[in-house]
Structures are given as C-alpha cells and as structure tokens.
Amino acid sequence: MPFQCVERFARATTVAFTEHLCASASASGRRVRVWERESGREILLLDKLRYMYTCFLTPDESACVVCGTVNTVLLCSLGEEKPAVQKIVLKGDEGPDAACCLAPDGSALYYPMTTGSLGTQVLKIDVRSGEVRSLCETETMVRWLSWIPEREQYLLLGFDRAREQNYFLWFKNDRIDMRARVFLQEDARGSLHVIYGGGCLYAERRAEKALGEYDLEGRLTRTLPLPASINAFPEPRENPPPEAYLRTEILHTLLCDSAQNRLYVATSNAVYALSTRDGAQLAAQKQEFGYLRLALYGHDLLASRFSGGVERLRLAK
C-alpha cells in the first residue's frame, strides 16, 4: 500500500482544518493565512511575523491561535468583519510550539514554556480573554501535550534530566500534579522520541533500532522493529569520512493512529507507515531532507517537509 499525496500546501509548516475553513503557517515562520475551503476567500492574513510556525482553528471557527518558538501567542478573532488580533507576550525563554495543544472545544491553548533553568512552565491561555494561568512549574523538560479523547484527559510527556528517563502523566483542565508522574522502565538514557496511541506508549530504543511499547504502568511489553536504514550510523572503527555521518537517516518524530493500527515514523529521509501489530512496513514516502512534523486529519497523514510544505498523504488501497 503506497502513500498517495491527495493535497499539497506549498511553503507551509503546519495546516489546520475545520468544516469550512483552512489555515496555514509558513515554513519561514513569517506568515499565517486563513481562508474558506470551498470558495478560497481569504479571511485572515498575518505577515512579517517572527518564528510563528504553528496555527490552530477553534471548532466553532471563531478564532485562529498562532504560536511558535518565541514567547508570543497570537489570538485572532474571526467572527467580525475585520479580524482582531490580540498579542500575548509570555514570561519565559521559548516555547516548543510542536508540543502545545488546543482544548477540544477550542477554549484554551495549553503551552509549555521553557524557563531559564532548562525547566518548563505549563501555561493555560484562554482563547477568548487572553488570560494566562500557570498550571505547574517543573525542572524537567515537557516534550508533548495532547488531549486524549478516549480517556477525556490531557496527556503530558516529559523527560527528567536527573534520572535520564522519560515520564508521562494525565491531567484535567486546571491541575497538573507532577507527583503523579509514571516513568518508562528500561528507558536507558531516555529516548528522544515518545508518543501515545491505543492505550500504550511507544518510545524509540536507539541501541536496538526498535520501538518499545510500554503499558500505562511504564512497563516495557514488547519491541517493534524500525526500518533498518534509520540510525544506521557507520562504525567508528572503520574510519568513515564525515559525510558518511551526514547521510545517516535520523528519526525526527513519531505519530500513532490507533484506530488504523498504524505508527508513522518521520525521518531525515522519508516518512514510514508501520503496523502496530508486528512493526511491518506498510508504506514509505521518500523526500530529500525528510519530514519534521506529523499530524492526523481524519485518517490522512499531514506530513511537514523539512524543506517546507505540507503533504496530505493517504495509504492507497
């Protein structure tokens, strides 16, 4: 089953959809656009921005939320004849925008802000009022936040530098208790890539060139093979030339579509679809410089290319 590209968004790094609207943030981080899907009529254009790579649309289509890797969030009201933009400047160093998430009803943005001590402060930003609340401060790194519909809770994935282990915890709207963390066992030196899907977590196990599957007690239950080309570093004893390391295919990010029993793996060379049943490779899409971000739109895959542009990919029957 090869990938079929059903739609392309040139020069974008993220796209967002509702029933009637589409939004895109440019790969340059300087431009965000919202338009009507059927007519193409432009509703909002923000230009000359700085490092703003991520956009969200609220389900009721009343607002577009824009954020990036700087300490700024833009709340854009779409309900008026002329959209209004509220700029929220946050206290902190930077925000890993790929780790933030919008509440399922669009009422708030959950945003991890890096602090000067390399810790993280998780903020809740009200989309209507712009009110900012701190839900927790931690000396650990928060890597991913997401709403998990089947549990009706948010999931936070993080990394504890002192223990060199990944952890996860569940929370509801306004309370994050770091004491509720569950650490991934047998997580030597902490994988850089962890994702949730279908009642378990998947984490890269680089030494084994595999993905570990963990239950919600943090226990390793099995491993799934990765494509052999990923992280196939040359042996130092063979004195390889420097360019041999540059050609190595590096894992960038993971995504799980549990309803379809699929794991998606983005690398510096391709995006792969793997079966969660046995790790079998279902499809691969090669791309020079690879893919950096992945998201789901229904059961289609939104894959952001390192060189710019988002492809909407579908597994052909």
Short mmCIF file of N, CA and C in Angstrom, two decimals, residues 26-191:
data_model
loop_
_atom_site.label_atom_id
_atom_site.label_comp_id
_atom_site.label_asym_id
_atom_site.label_seq_id
_atom_site.Cartn_x
_atom_site.Cartn_y
_atom_site.Cartn_z
N SER A 26 3.48 29.47 7.59
CA SER A 26 4.54 29.26 6.62
C SER A 26 5.77 28.65 7.26
N ALA A 27 6.58 27.97 6.43
CA ALA A 27 7.82 27.36 6.91
C ALA A 27 8.84 28.41 7.32
N SER A 28 8.69 29.64 6.85
CA SER A 28 9.60 30.72 7.26
C SER A 28 9.26 31.27 8.64
N GLY A 29 8.06 30.91 9.16
CA GLY A 29 7.61 31.46 10.44
C GLY A 29 7.17 32.90 10.37
N ARG A 30 6.97 33.42 9.16
CA ARG A 30 6.65 34.84 8.99
C ARG A 30 5.22 35.11 8.54
N ARG A 31 4.46 34.08 8.21
CA ARG A 31 3.15 34.35 7.61
C ARG A 31 2.14 33.29 8.03
N VAL A 32 0.91 33.74 8.33
CA VAL A 32 -0.22 32.85 8.63
C VAL A 32 -1.41 33.32 7.81
N ARG A 33 -2.11 32.35 7.24
CA ARG A 33 -3.25 32.67 6.37
C ARG A 33 -4.42 31.77 6.73
N VAL A 34 -5.65 32.34 6.73
CA VAL A 34 -6.89 31.59 6.94
C VAL A 34 -7.80 31.88 5.75
N TRP A 35 -8.42 30.83 5.18
CA TRP A 35 -9.29 31.04 4.04
C TRP A 35 -10.44 30.04 4.06
N GLU A 36 -11.50 30.36 3.29
CA GLU A 36 -12.64 29.47 3.16
C GLU A 36 -12.27 28.32 2.22
N ARG A 37 -12.56 27.10 2.63
CA ARG A 37 -12.12 25.94 1.87
C ARG A 37 -12.82 25.85 0.51
N GLU A 38 -14.11 26.17 0.47
CA GLU A 38 -14.85 25.98 -0.77
C GLU A 38 -14.59 27.10 -1.76
N SER A 39 -14.66 28.35 -1.30
CA SER A 39 -14.53 29.49 -2.22
C SER A 39 -13.09 29.98 -2.37
N GLY A 40 -12.23 29.68 -1.38
CA GLY A 40 -10.87 30.20 -1.41
C GLY A 40 -10.76 31.62 -0.90
N ARG A 41 -11.87 32.21 -0.46
CA ARG A 41 -11.84 33.60 0.00
C ARG A 41 -10.97 33.73 1.25
N GLU A 42 -10.06 34.69 1.20
CA GLU A 42 -9.14 34.90 2.32
C GLU A 42 -9.84 35.64 3.45
N ILE A 43 -9.72 35.12 4.67
CA ILE A 43 -10.35 35.71 5.84
C ILE A 43 -9.32 36.45 6.69
N LEU A 44 -8.11 35.90 6.77
CA LEU A 44 -7.07 36.49 7.63
C LEU A 44 -5.71 36.29 6.98
N LEU A 45 -4.90 37.34 6.99
CA LEU A 45 -3.52 37.24 6.55
C LEU A 45 -2.64 38.01 7.53
N LEU A 46 -1.74 37.29 8.18
CA LEU A 46 -0.76 37.91 9.07
C LEU A 46 0.61 37.78 8.42
N ASP A 47 1.29 38.88 8.28
CA ASP A 47 2.58 38.89 7.59
C ASP A 47 3.64 39.53 8.47
N LYS A 48 4.89 39.34 8.10
CA LYS A 48 6.04 39.91 8.81
C LYS A 48 6.08 39.48 10.28
N LEU A 49 5.73 38.21 10.51
CA LEU A 49 5.82 37.64 11.84
C LEU A 49 7.24 37.15 12.09
N ARG A 50 7.49 36.63 13.30
CA ARG A 50 8.80 36.08 13.64
C ARG A 50 8.62 34.72 14.32
N TYR A 51 9.13 33.68 13.68
CA TYR A 51 9.21 32.34 14.27
C TYR A 51 7.85 31.78 14.70
N MET A 52 6.81 32.07 13.92
CA MET A 52 5.47 31.58 14.23
C MET A 52 5.13 30.44 13.26
N TYR A 53 5.29 29.20 13.74
CA TYR A 53 5.22 28.04 12.87
C TYR A 53 3.96 27.20 13.03
N THR A 54 3.13 27.49 14.02
CA THR A 54 2.00 26.62 14.33
C THR A 54 0.71 27.41 14.40
N CYS A 55 -0.36 26.87 13.82
CA CYS A 55 -1.67 27.53 13.90
C CYS A 55 -2.74 26.48 14.22
N PHE A 56 -3.75 26.95 14.94
CA PHE A 56 -4.92 26.12 15.28
C PHE A 56 -6.17 26.90 14.90
N LEU A 57 -7.23 26.19 14.52
CA LEU A 57 -8.56 26.77 14.35
C LEU A 57 -9.48 26.19 15.40
N THR A 58 -10.27 27.03 16.05
CA THR A 58 -11.22 26.52 17.03
C THR A 58 -12.36 25.81 16.29
N PRO A 59 -12.96 24.78 16.92
CA PRO A 59 -14.01 24.01 16.23
C PRO A 59 -15.19 24.85 15.77
N ASP A 60 -15.51 25.94 16.51
CA ASP A 60 -16.64 26.78 16.11
C ASP A 60 -16.25 27.83 15.07
N GLU A 61 -14.99 27.80 14.62
CA GLU A 61 -14.47 28.67 13.56
C GLU A 61 -14.48 30.15 13.95
N SER A 62 -14.45 30.43 15.26
CA SER A 62 -14.48 31.82 15.71
C SER A 62 -13.09 32.40 15.92
N ALA A 63 -12.04 31.54 15.95
CA ALA A 63 -10.71 32.05 16.27
C ALA A 63 -9.63 31.18 15.63
N CYS A 64 -8.49 31.83 15.38
CA CYS A 64 -7.27 31.16 14.96
C CYS A 64 -6.21 31.48 16.02
N VAL A 65 -5.53 30.47 16.51
CA VAL A 65 -4.49 30.64 17.52
C VAL A 65 -3.15 30.35 16.86
N VAL A 66 -2.20 31.27 17.04
CA VAL A 66 -0.91 31.17 16.36
C VAL A 66 0.19 31.20 17.42
N CYS A 67 1.16 30.29 17.31
CA CYS A 67 2.28 30.29 18.24
C CYS A 67 3.52 29.78 17.52
N GLY A 68 4.66 29.90 18.20
CA GLY A 68 5.91 29.49 17.57
C GLY A 68 6.96 29.19 18.62
N THR A 69 8.21 29.46 18.29
CA THR A 69 9.31 29.16 19.20
C THR A 69 9.77 30.39 19.97
N VAL A 70 9.02 31.46 19.91
CA VAL A 70 9.29 32.65 20.72
C VAL A 70 8.21 32.77 21.78
N ASN A 71 8.39 33.69 22.71
CA ASN A 71 7.45 33.79 23.85
C ASN A 71 6.24 34.65 23.51
N THR A 72 5.61 34.36 22.38
CA THR A 72 4.46 35.14 21.92
C THR A 72 3.39 34.21 21.37
N VAL A 73 2.13 34.51 21.71
CA VAL A 73 0.98 33.81 21.16
C VAL A 73 0.03 34.85 20.59
N LEU A 74 -0.52 34.59 19.41
CA LEU A 74 -1.48 35.48 18.79
C LEU A 74 -2.87 34.84 18.82
N LEU A 75 -3.85 35.58 19.35
CA LEU A 75 -5.24 35.12 19.39
C LEU A 75 -6.02 35.96 18.38
N CYS A 76 -6.47 35.33 17.33
CA CYS A 76 -7.09 36.04 16.20
C CYS A 76 -8.58 35.72 16.14
N SER A 77 -9.41 36.74 16.36
CA SER A 77 -10.85 36.56 16.30
C SER A 77 -11.31 36.62 14.85
N LEU A 78 -12.07 35.60 14.41
CA LEU A 78 -12.51 35.53 13.01
C LEU A 78 -13.98 35.87 12.85
N GLY A 79 -14.67 36.17 13.95
CA GLY A 79 -16.11 36.36 13.89
C GLY A 79 -16.54 37.70 13.35
N GLU A 80 -15.66 38.69 13.40
CA GLU A 80 -16.03 40.03 12.96
C GLU A 80 -15.73 40.21 11.47
N GLU A 81 -16.25 41.32 10.93
CA GLU A 81 -15.99 41.62 9.51
C GLU A 81 -14.50 41.81 9.28
N LYS A 82 -13.83 42.46 10.24
CA LYS A 82 -12.39 42.62 10.18
C LYS A 82 -11.79 41.88 11.37
N PRO A 83 -11.00 40.83 11.13
CA PRO A 83 -10.45 40.05 12.24
C PRO A 83 -9.62 40.91 13.20
N ALA A 84 -9.75 40.60 14.48
CA ALA A 84 -8.98 41.30 15.51
C ALA A 84 -7.89 40.37 16.02
N VAL A 85 -6.71 40.93 16.30
CA VAL A 85 -5.57 40.13 16.74
C VAL A 85 -5.11 40.62 18.11
N GLN A 86 -5.07 39.72 19.08
CA GLN A 86 -4.56 40.01 20.41
C GLN A 86 -3.21 39.34 20.59
N LYS A 87 -2.20 40.11 20.93
CA LYS A 87 -0.85 39.59 21.10
C LYS A 87 -0.59 39.35 22.58
N ILE A 88 -0.23 38.10 22.92
CA ILE A 88 0.08 37.73 24.30
C ILE A 88 1.58 37.47 24.40
N VAL A 89 2.27 38.28 25.19
CA VAL A 89 3.71 38.09 25.41
C VAL A 89 3.89 37.38 26.74
N LEU A 90 4.56 36.24 26.71
CA LEU A 90 4.70 35.38 27.87
C LEU A 90 6.06 35.58 28.53
N LYS A 91 6.11 35.32 29.83
CA LYS A 91 7.36 35.42 30.57
C LYS A 91 8.08 34.08 30.51
N GLY A 92 9.18 34.05 29.81
CA GLY A 92 9.95 32.82 29.65
C GLY A 92 10.89 32.96 28.48
N ASP A 93 11.62 31.88 28.20
CA ASP A 93 12.63 31.94 27.15
C ASP A 93 12.06 31.58 25.79
N GLU A 94 11.46 30.43 25.68
CA GLU A 94 10.91 29.99 24.41
C GLU A 94 9.86 28.92 24.65
N GLY A 95 9.05 28.70 23.63
CA GLY A 95 8.02 27.68 23.72
C GLY A 95 8.18 26.67 22.61
N PRO A 96 8.30 25.39 22.92
CA PRO A 96 8.34 24.37 21.87
C PRO A 96 6.95 24.20 21.27
N ASP A 97 6.64 24.98 20.23
CA ASP A 97 5.28 25.05 19.73
C ASP A 97 4.74 23.70 19.26
N ALA A 98 5.63 22.81 18.82
CA ALA A 98 5.17 21.50 18.38
C ALA A 98 4.64 20.67 19.54
N ALA A 99 4.89 21.09 20.78
CA ALA A 99 4.46 20.34 21.96
C ALA A 99 3.14 20.83 22.52
N CYS A 100 2.61 21.94 22.03
CA CYS A 100 1.40 22.52 22.63
C CYS A 100 0.14 21.91 22.01
N CYS A 101 -1.00 22.17 22.64
CA CYS A 101 -2.25 21.64 22.10
C CYS A 101 -3.40 22.57 22.44
N LEU A 102 -4.44 22.49 21.62
CA LEU A 102 -5.66 23.26 21.83
C LEU A 102 -6.67 22.37 22.54
N ALA A 103 -7.43 22.96 23.48
CA ALA A 103 -8.50 22.22 24.13
C ALA A 103 -9.50 21.74 23.07
N PRO A 104 -10.17 20.61 23.29
CA PRO A 104 -11.06 20.06 22.26
C PRO A 104 -12.21 20.99 21.89
N ASP A 105 -12.62 21.85 22.82
CA ASP A 105 -13.68 22.82 22.49
C ASP A 105 -13.11 24.15 22.01
N GLY A 106 -11.79 24.26 21.90
CA GLY A 106 -11.15 25.47 21.41
C GLY A 106 -11.08 26.59 22.43
N SER A 107 -11.39 26.32 23.68
CA SER A 107 -11.46 27.40 24.67
C SER A 107 -10.09 27.83 25.19
N ALA A 108 -9.09 26.97 25.11
CA ALA A 108 -7.79 27.29 25.71
C ALA A 108 -6.66 26.62 24.94
N LEU A 109 -5.50 27.25 25.03
CA LEU A 109 -4.26 26.68 24.50
C LEU A 109 -3.40 26.24 25.68
N TYR A 110 -2.94 25.00 25.65
CA TYR A 110 -2.01 24.50 26.67
C TYR A 110 -0.60 24.57 26.08
N TYR A 111 0.26 25.30 26.77
CA TYR A 111 1.52 25.73 26.15
C TYR A 111 2.68 25.55 27.12
N PRO A 112 3.67 24.71 26.80
CA PRO A 112 4.85 24.54 27.66
C PRO A 112 5.90 25.61 27.34
N MET A 113 6.29 26.36 28.34
CA MET A 113 7.26 27.45 28.16
C MET A 113 8.57 27.09 28.85
N THR A 114 9.65 27.09 28.10
CA THR A 114 10.96 26.78 28.68
C THR A 114 11.42 27.93 29.57
N THR A 115 11.93 27.59 30.75
CA THR A 115 12.43 28.59 31.69
C THR A 115 13.96 28.61 31.66
N GLY A 116 14.53 29.62 32.30
CA GLY A 116 15.97 29.82 32.25
C GLY A 116 16.77 28.68 32.83
N SER A 117 16.19 27.91 33.73
CA SER A 117 16.90 26.80 34.36
C SER A 117 16.77 25.51 33.55
N LEU A 118 16.27 25.62 32.31
CA LEU A 118 16.02 24.46 31.43
C LEU A 118 14.87 23.61 31.93
N GLY A 119 14.07 24.16 32.82
CA GLY A 119 12.83 23.52 33.24
C GLY A 119 11.70 23.98 32.34
N THR A 120 10.48 23.71 32.76
CA THR A 120 9.31 24.06 31.95
C THR A 120 8.19 24.55 32.85
N GLN A 121 7.49 25.56 32.35
CA GLN A 121 6.25 26.02 32.97
C GLN A 121 5.12 25.74 31.98
N VAL A 122 4.09 25.01 32.42
CA VAL A 122 2.96 24.71 31.55
C VAL A 122 1.90 25.78 31.77
N LEU A 123 1.54 26.48 30.70
CA LEU A 123 0.59 27.58 30.77
C LEU A 123 -0.73 27.19 30.11
N LYS A 124 -1.80 27.76 30.64
CA LYS A 124 -3.12 27.65 30.02
C LYS A 124 -3.55 29.05 29.60
N ILE A 125 -3.78 29.24 28.31
CA ILE A 125 -4.12 30.56 27.78
C ILE A 125 -5.56 30.54 27.29
N ASP A 126 -6.40 31.37 27.88
CA ASP A 126 -7.81 31.45 27.49
C ASP A 126 -7.90 32.12 26.11
N VAL A 127 -8.52 31.44 25.15
CA VAL A 127 -8.54 31.93 23.78
C VAL A 127 -9.41 33.18 23.63
N ARG A 128 -10.45 33.31 24.43
CA ARG A 128 -11.33 34.49 24.32
C ARG A 128 -10.78 35.71 25.06
N SER A 129 -10.35 35.52 26.29
CA SER A 129 -9.94 36.66 27.11
C SER A 129 -8.45 36.95 27.06
N GLY A 130 -7.66 35.94 26.70
CA GLY A 130 -6.21 36.11 26.74
C GLY A 130 -5.61 35.89 28.11
N GLU A 131 -6.43 35.50 29.10
CA GLU A 131 -5.91 35.26 30.45
C GLU A 131 -4.91 34.10 30.42
N VAL A 132 -3.79 34.29 31.13
CA VAL A 132 -2.73 33.28 31.19
C VAL A 132 -2.62 32.75 32.61
N ARG A 133 -2.69 31.44 32.75
CA ARG A 133 -2.55 30.80 34.06
C ARG A 133 -1.43 29.78 34.01
N SER A 134 -0.63 29.73 35.06
CA SER A 134 0.40 28.71 35.18
C SER A 134 -0.18 27.49 35.89
N LEU A 135 -0.08 26.33 35.24
CA LEU A 135 -0.62 25.10 35.82
C LEU A 135 0.44 24.33 36.60
N CYS A 136 1.69 24.50 36.25
CA CYS A 136 2.77 23.86 37.01
C CYS A 136 4.11 24.41 36.55
N GLU A 137 5.11 24.28 37.40
CA GLU A 137 6.50 24.56 37.06
C GLU A 137 7.31 23.33 37.44
N THR A 138 8.19 22.92 36.56
CA THR A 138 8.97 21.72 36.80
C THR A 138 10.38 21.91 36.26
N GLU A 139 11.34 21.25 36.89
CA GLU A 139 12.72 21.30 36.42
C GLU A 139 12.96 20.28 35.30
N THR A 140 11.91 19.61 34.86
CA THR A 140 12.04 18.63 33.78
C THR A 140 11.62 19.27 32.45
N MET A 141 11.85 18.55 31.38
CA MET A 141 11.51 19.02 30.04
C MET A 141 10.16 18.43 29.61
N VAL A 142 9.21 19.28 29.24
CA VAL A 142 7.93 18.82 28.71
C VAL A 142 8.05 18.75 27.19
N ARG A 143 7.83 17.56 26.65
CA ARG A 143 8.04 17.35 25.21
C ARG A 143 6.76 17.32 24.40
N TRP A 144 5.62 17.02 25.03
CA TRP A 144 4.40 16.79 24.25
C TRP A 144 3.20 16.93 25.16
N LEU A 145 2.17 17.63 24.67
CA LEU A 145 0.88 17.73 25.35
C LEU A 145 -0.20 17.38 24.35
N SER A 146 -1.20 16.64 24.77
CA SER A 146 -2.28 16.30 23.85
C SER A 146 -3.52 15.91 24.61
N TRP A 147 -4.68 16.20 24.02
CA TRP A 147 -5.96 15.74 24.53
C TRP A 147 -6.19 14.33 24.02
N ILE A 148 -6.52 13.41 24.92
CA ILE A 148 -6.77 12.01 24.56
C ILE A 148 -8.26 11.74 24.72
N PRO A 149 -9.03 11.71 23.63
CA PRO A 149 -10.50 11.64 23.73
C PRO A 149 -11.02 10.44 24.50
N GLU A 150 -10.40 9.24 24.30
CA GLU A 150 -10.97 8.05 24.94
C GLU A 150 -10.85 8.08 26.45
N ARG A 151 -9.91 8.88 26.98
CA ARG A 151 -9.78 8.99 28.44
C ARG A 151 -10.34 10.31 28.96
N GLU A 152 -10.70 11.22 28.05
CA GLU A 152 -11.20 12.55 28.40
C GLU A 152 -10.24 13.24 29.37
N GLN A 153 -8.97 13.14 29.06
CA GLN A 153 -7.91 13.78 29.84
C GLN A 153 -6.81 14.24 28.90
N TYR A 154 -5.95 15.12 29.43
CA TYR A 154 -4.75 15.51 28.71
C TYR A 154 -3.60 14.60 29.13
N LEU A 155 -2.71 14.37 28.19
CA LEU A 155 -1.51 13.59 28.45
C LEU A 155 -0.29 14.48 28.28
N LEU A 156 0.58 14.45 29.27
CA LEU A 156 1.84 15.18 29.23
C LEU A 156 2.98 14.17 29.17
N LEU A 157 3.85 14.32 28.19
CA LEU A 157 5.06 13.51 28.08
C LEU A 157 6.26 14.39 28.36
N GLY A 158 7.17 13.91 29.20
CA GLY A 158 8.32 14.72 29.57
C GLY A 158 9.57 13.89 29.76
N PHE A 159 10.67 14.60 30.04
CA PHE A 159 11.96 13.95 30.26
C PHE A 159 12.61 14.54 31.49
N ASP A 160 12.99 13.67 32.42
CA ASP A 160 13.66 14.07 33.65
C ASP A 160 15.17 13.93 33.45
N ARG A 161 15.86 15.06 33.39
CA ARG A 161 17.30 15.01 33.13
C ARG A 161 18.07 14.34 34.26
N ALA A 162 17.65 14.55 35.49
CA ALA A 162 18.37 13.98 36.62
C ALA A 162 18.33 12.46 36.58
N ARG A 163 17.19 11.89 36.19
CA ARG A 163 17.06 10.43 36.14
C ARG A 163 17.36 9.87 34.76
N GLU A 164 17.46 10.76 33.75
CA GLU A 164 17.65 10.34 32.36
C GLU A 164 16.58 9.34 31.95
N GLN A 165 15.33 9.71 32.28
CA GLN A 165 14.19 8.85 31.93
C GLN A 165 13.04 9.70 31.45
N ASN A 166 12.27 9.11 30.54
CA ASN A 166 11.02 9.71 30.11
C ASN A 166 9.91 9.38 31.10
N TYR A 167 8.91 10.26 31.18
CA TYR A 167 7.77 10.02 32.05
C TYR A 167 6.50 10.52 31.36
N PHE A 168 5.36 10.14 31.92
CA PHE A 168 4.09 10.66 31.44
C PHE A 168 3.17 10.86 32.63
N LEU A 169 2.19 11.72 32.46
CA LEU A 169 1.15 11.89 33.48
C LEU A 169 -0.12 12.40 32.82
N TRP A 170 -1.24 12.07 33.46
CA TRP A 170 -2.55 12.51 32.98
C TRP A 170 -3.01 13.69 33.82
N PHE A 171 -3.74 14.63 33.19
CA PHE A 171 -4.30 15.73 33.96
C PHE A 171 -5.59 16.22 33.32
N LYS A 172 -6.38 16.90 34.14
CA LYS A 172 -7.60 17.52 33.64
C LYS A 172 -7.36 19.03 33.51
N ASN A 173 -8.40 19.80 33.33
CA ASN A 173 -8.27 21.17 32.84
C ASN A 173 -7.26 22.04 33.57
N ASP A 174 -7.29 22.10 34.89
CA ASP A 174 -6.54 23.14 35.60
C ASP A 174 -5.61 22.61 36.66
N ARG A 175 -5.31 21.35 36.64
CA ARG A 175 -4.48 20.81 37.72
C ARG A 175 -3.48 19.81 37.15
N ILE A 176 -2.19 20.11 37.34
CA ILE A 176 -1.12 19.18 36.95
C ILE A 176 -0.33 18.86 38.21
N ASP A 177 -0.33 17.61 38.59
CA ASP A 177 0.39 17.17 39.78
C ASP A 177 1.60 16.35 39.33
N MET A 178 2.80 16.95 39.42
CA MET A 178 3.99 16.26 38.95
C MET A 178 4.31 15.02 39.78
N ARG A 179 3.70 14.90 40.96
CA ARG A 179 3.92 13.70 41.77
C ARG A 179 3.25 12.47 41.15
N ALA A 180 2.35 12.72 40.19
CA ALA A 180 1.64 11.61 39.54
C ALA A 180 2.40 11.05 38.33
N ARG A 181 3.65 11.47 38.15
CA ARG A 181 4.42 11.00 37.01
C ARG A 181 4.64 9.49 37.05
N VAL A 182 4.59 8.88 35.88
CA VAL A 182 4.93 7.46 35.72
C VAL A 182 6.13 7.41 34.78
N PHE A 183 7.21 6.77 35.23
CA PHE A 183 8.43 6.71 34.42
C PHE A 183 8.43 5.45 33.56
N LEU A 184 8.97 5.59 32.35
CA LEU A 184 9.15 4.44 31.48
C LEU A 184 10.31 3.61 32.00
N GLN A 185 10.05 2.35 32.27
CA GLN A 185 11.10 1.45 32.75
C GLN A 185 11.95 0.96 31.58
N GLU A 186 13.17 0.54 31.90
CA GLU A 186 14.11 0.08 30.88
C GLU A 186 14.27 1.12 29.77
N ASP A 187 14.29 2.38 30.17
CA ASP A 187 14.39 3.50 29.24
C ASP A 187 15.79 4.08 29.35
N ALA A 188 16.78 3.34 28.90
CA ALA A 188 18.17 3.72 29.09
C ALA A 188 18.47 5.08 28.47
N ARG A 189 18.88 6.02 29.31
CA ARG A 189 19.28 7.37 28.91
C ARG A 189 18.16 8.16 28.25
N GLY A 190 16.96 7.65 28.26
CA GLY A 190 15.81 8.41 27.80
C GLY A 190 15.74 8.59 26.30
N SER A 191 14.78 7.96 25.67
CA SER A 191 14.58 8.12 24.24
C SER A 191 14.22 9.57 23.93
#
